[in-house]
């Protein structure tokens, strides 16, 4: 009999039992691919931000327990206004989302409007607060960002927030000169190109894949720059390959489950082997189980932000 990798958890039911328990009570559990294996196994759906936003919008469940970070639960609440949305840990935030405050963004948009003589179209990566979503024109994810940029007329100036690395990569691949906000994800920012080059030397023939949230020096040392959905598609279509993976470490759990025919090596961080998002790690099996029973803590987007935030999200869903 295969060993249960979660057998150390004595106070919570098995992941499959949690999933069934939630189903019986009309609760849909969504888990981002950066969550640990137990949370992925307990979820009804695992995916990236776009996949989960679509699932929530299509299903319109009675309640959603979102295993991810705060802005993701906000997105689910905006797209499913009648659902109770709750999370295992309200403190699970995001350094990238925190790097762009709505008040600063609006001030900068005003400044650019004066300077350029026209207000730039603002595209926001989905990793931002509902308040920022309400202040921009359209949202994108790493998987659809290129299509969203291409949908803006060439003569229109664009402000891209909050991730400067994703924005820089988009400028490279689309030939645009978007104005970039100075934000970054602390996990992807810490990947070390020096240790990556050593790893590549030690593993000749390995294919290095990295997320566009990685800095340019890491992207330039990689074979493919892909969002998490693109990575999954590539590894599923590959046979017997070795991949060095430059994104959050838990993504490998999903690769090993859905494409076990390959070998995966996590790309190293700058100061240690830790490439896990500290915010995602706040969500634990124990907190998930408690949240399901308490149907809380809840995430509720204020009514005044909903129309603007929903409009920018819906615009993205129309484009891709
Ligand atoms: S991995 Fe980075 S962008 Fe994603 S939630 Fe964590 S801090 Fe935010």
GROMACS .gro file of N, CA and C in nm, residues 49-50 52-54 56-57 64 66 69-81 85 126-130 133 139 299 301 306 309 313 316-317:
model
  111
   49UNK      N    1  -0.423   3.169  -1.138
   49UNK     CA    2  -0.525   3.271  -1.105
   49UNK      C    3  -0.638   3.273  -1.208
   50UNK      N    4  -0.601   3.265  -1.336
   50UNK     CA    5  -0.704   3.274  -1.441
   50UNK      C    6  -0.796   3.152  -1.437
   52UNK      N    7  -0.867   2.958  -1.191
   52UNK     CA    8  -0.953   2.958  -1.073
   52UNK      C    9  -1.060   3.065  -1.082
   53UNK      N   10  -1.024   3.181  -1.140
   53UNK     CA   11  -1.124   3.287  -1.158
   53UNK      C   12  -1.235   3.238  -1.250
   54UNK      N   13  -1.196   3.169  -1.357
   54UNK     CA   14  -1.296   3.117  -1.451
   54UNK      C   15  -1.384   3.010  -1.384
   56UNK      N   16  -1.460   2.977  -1.070
   56UNK     CA   17  -1.551   3.040  -0.976
   56UNK      C   18  -1.666   3.107  -1.050
   57UNK      N   19  -1.631   3.180  -1.159
   57UNK     CA   20  -1.734   3.255  -1.233
   57UNK      C   21  -1.833   3.160  -1.300
   64UNK      N   22  -1.721   2.955  -0.127
   64UNK     CA   23  -1.587   2.921  -0.180
   64UNK      C   24  -1.487   2.931  -0.066
   66UNK      N   25  -1.103   2.963  -0.042
   66UNK     CA   26  -0.994   2.987  -0.136
   66UNK      C   27  -0.860   2.967  -0.068
   69UNK      N   28  -0.384   3.342  -0.186
   69UNK     CA   29  -0.357   3.463  -0.110
   69UNK      C   30  -0.474   3.560  -0.126
   70UNK      N   31  -0.470   3.669  -0.048
   70UNK     CA   32  -0.587   3.754  -0.027
   70UNK      C   33  -0.647   3.806  -0.158
   71UNK      N   34  -0.560   3.854  -0.252
   71UNK     CA   35  -0.617   3.915  -0.373
   71UNK      C   36  -0.694   3.811  -0.454
   72UNK      N   37  -0.657   3.684  -0.444
   72UNK     CA   38  -0.727   3.578  -0.518
   72UNK      C   39  -0.868   3.558  -0.463
   73UNK      N   40  -0.879   3.563  -0.331
   73UNK     CA   41  -1.011   3.549  -0.268
   73UNK      C   42  -1.098   3.670  -0.303
   74UNK      N   43  -1.034   3.788  -0.309
   74UNK     CA   44  -1.109   3.908  -0.350
   74UNK      C   45  -1.165   3.890  -0.492
   75UNK      N   46  -1.081   3.836  -0.580
   75UNK     CA   47  -1.124   3.816  -0.719
   75UNK      C   48  -1.244   3.721  -0.724
   76UNK      N   49  -1.237   3.614  -0.645
   76UNK     CA   50  -1.350   3.520  -0.641
   76UNK      C   51  -1.476   3.589  -0.589
   77UNK      N   52  -1.459   3.676  -0.490
   77UNK     CA   53  -1.574   3.747  -0.433
   77UNK      C   54  -1.634   3.845  -0.535
   78UNK      N   55  -1.549   3.905  -0.617
   78UNK     CA   56  -1.599   4.000  -0.719
   78UNK      C   57  -1.675   3.923  -0.828
   79UNK      N   58  -1.620   3.810  -0.870
   79UNK     CA   59  -1.683   3.735  -0.980
   79UNK      C   60  -1.801   3.649  -0.934
   80UNK      N   61  -1.809   3.622  -0.804
   80UNK     CA   62  -1.920   3.543  -0.749
   80UNK      C   63  -1.982   3.622  -0.633
   81UNK      N   64  -2.054   3.729  -0.665
   81UNK     CA   65  -2.101   3.819  -0.558
   81UNK      C   66  -2.197   3.755  -0.460
   85UNK      N   67  -1.722   3.393   0.056
   85UNK     CA   68  -1.583   3.356   0.023
   85UNK      C   69  -1.501   3.363   0.151
  126UNK      N   70  -0.291   4.042  -1.234
  126UNK     CA   71  -0.397   4.006  -1.138
  126UNK      C   72  -0.351   4.010  -0.992
  127UNK      N   73  -0.220   4.005  -0.971
  127UNK     CA   74  -0.166   4.009  -0.834
  127UNK      C   75  -0.170   4.151  -0.780
  128UNK      N   76  -0.290   4.200  -0.752
  128UNK     CA   77  -0.306   4.335  -0.698
  128UNK      C   78  -0.438   4.338  -0.620
  129UNK      N   79  -0.454   4.440  -0.538
  129UNK     CA   80  -0.574   4.448  -0.454
  129UNK      C   81  -0.698   4.484  -0.536
  130UNK      N   82  -0.814   4.463  -0.478
  130UNK     CA   83  -0.941   4.501  -0.545
  130UNK      C   84  -0.943   4.651  -0.568
  133UNK      N   85  -0.752   4.706  -0.876
  133UNK     CA   86  -0.829   4.656  -0.991
  133UNK      C   87  -0.936   4.758  -1.032
  139UNK      N   88  -0.726   4.377  -1.654
  139UNK     CA   89  -0.640   4.287  -1.574
  139UNK      C   90  -0.576   4.186  -1.670
  299UNK      N   91  -1.375   3.701   0.322
  299UNK     CA   92  -1.318   3.812   0.245
  299UNK      C   93  -1.433   3.878   0.170
  301UNK      N   94  -1.527   4.219  -0.057
  301UNK     CA   95  -1.481   4.341  -0.126
  301UNK      C   96  -1.586   4.451  -0.105
  306UNK      N   97  -1.659   4.732  -0.619
  306UNK     CA   98  -1.700   4.619  -0.704
  306UNK      C   99  -1.717   4.652  -0.852
  309UNK      N  100  -1.373   4.715  -1.027
  309UNK     CA  101  -1.287   4.595  -1.026
  309UNK      C  102  -1.346   4.486  -1.116
  313UNK      N  103  -1.181   4.309  -1.463
  313UNK     CA  104  -1.167   4.162  -1.470
  313UNK      C  105  -1.246   4.105  -1.589
  316UNK      N  106  -1.076   4.144  -1.918
  316UNK     CA  107  -0.975   4.040  -1.943
  316UNK      C  108  -1.043   3.911  -1.991
  317UNK      N  109  -1.151   3.872  -1.926
  317UNK     CA  110  -1.216   3.745  -1.961
  317UNK      C  111  -1.275   3.751  -2.102
   0.00000   0.00000   0.00000
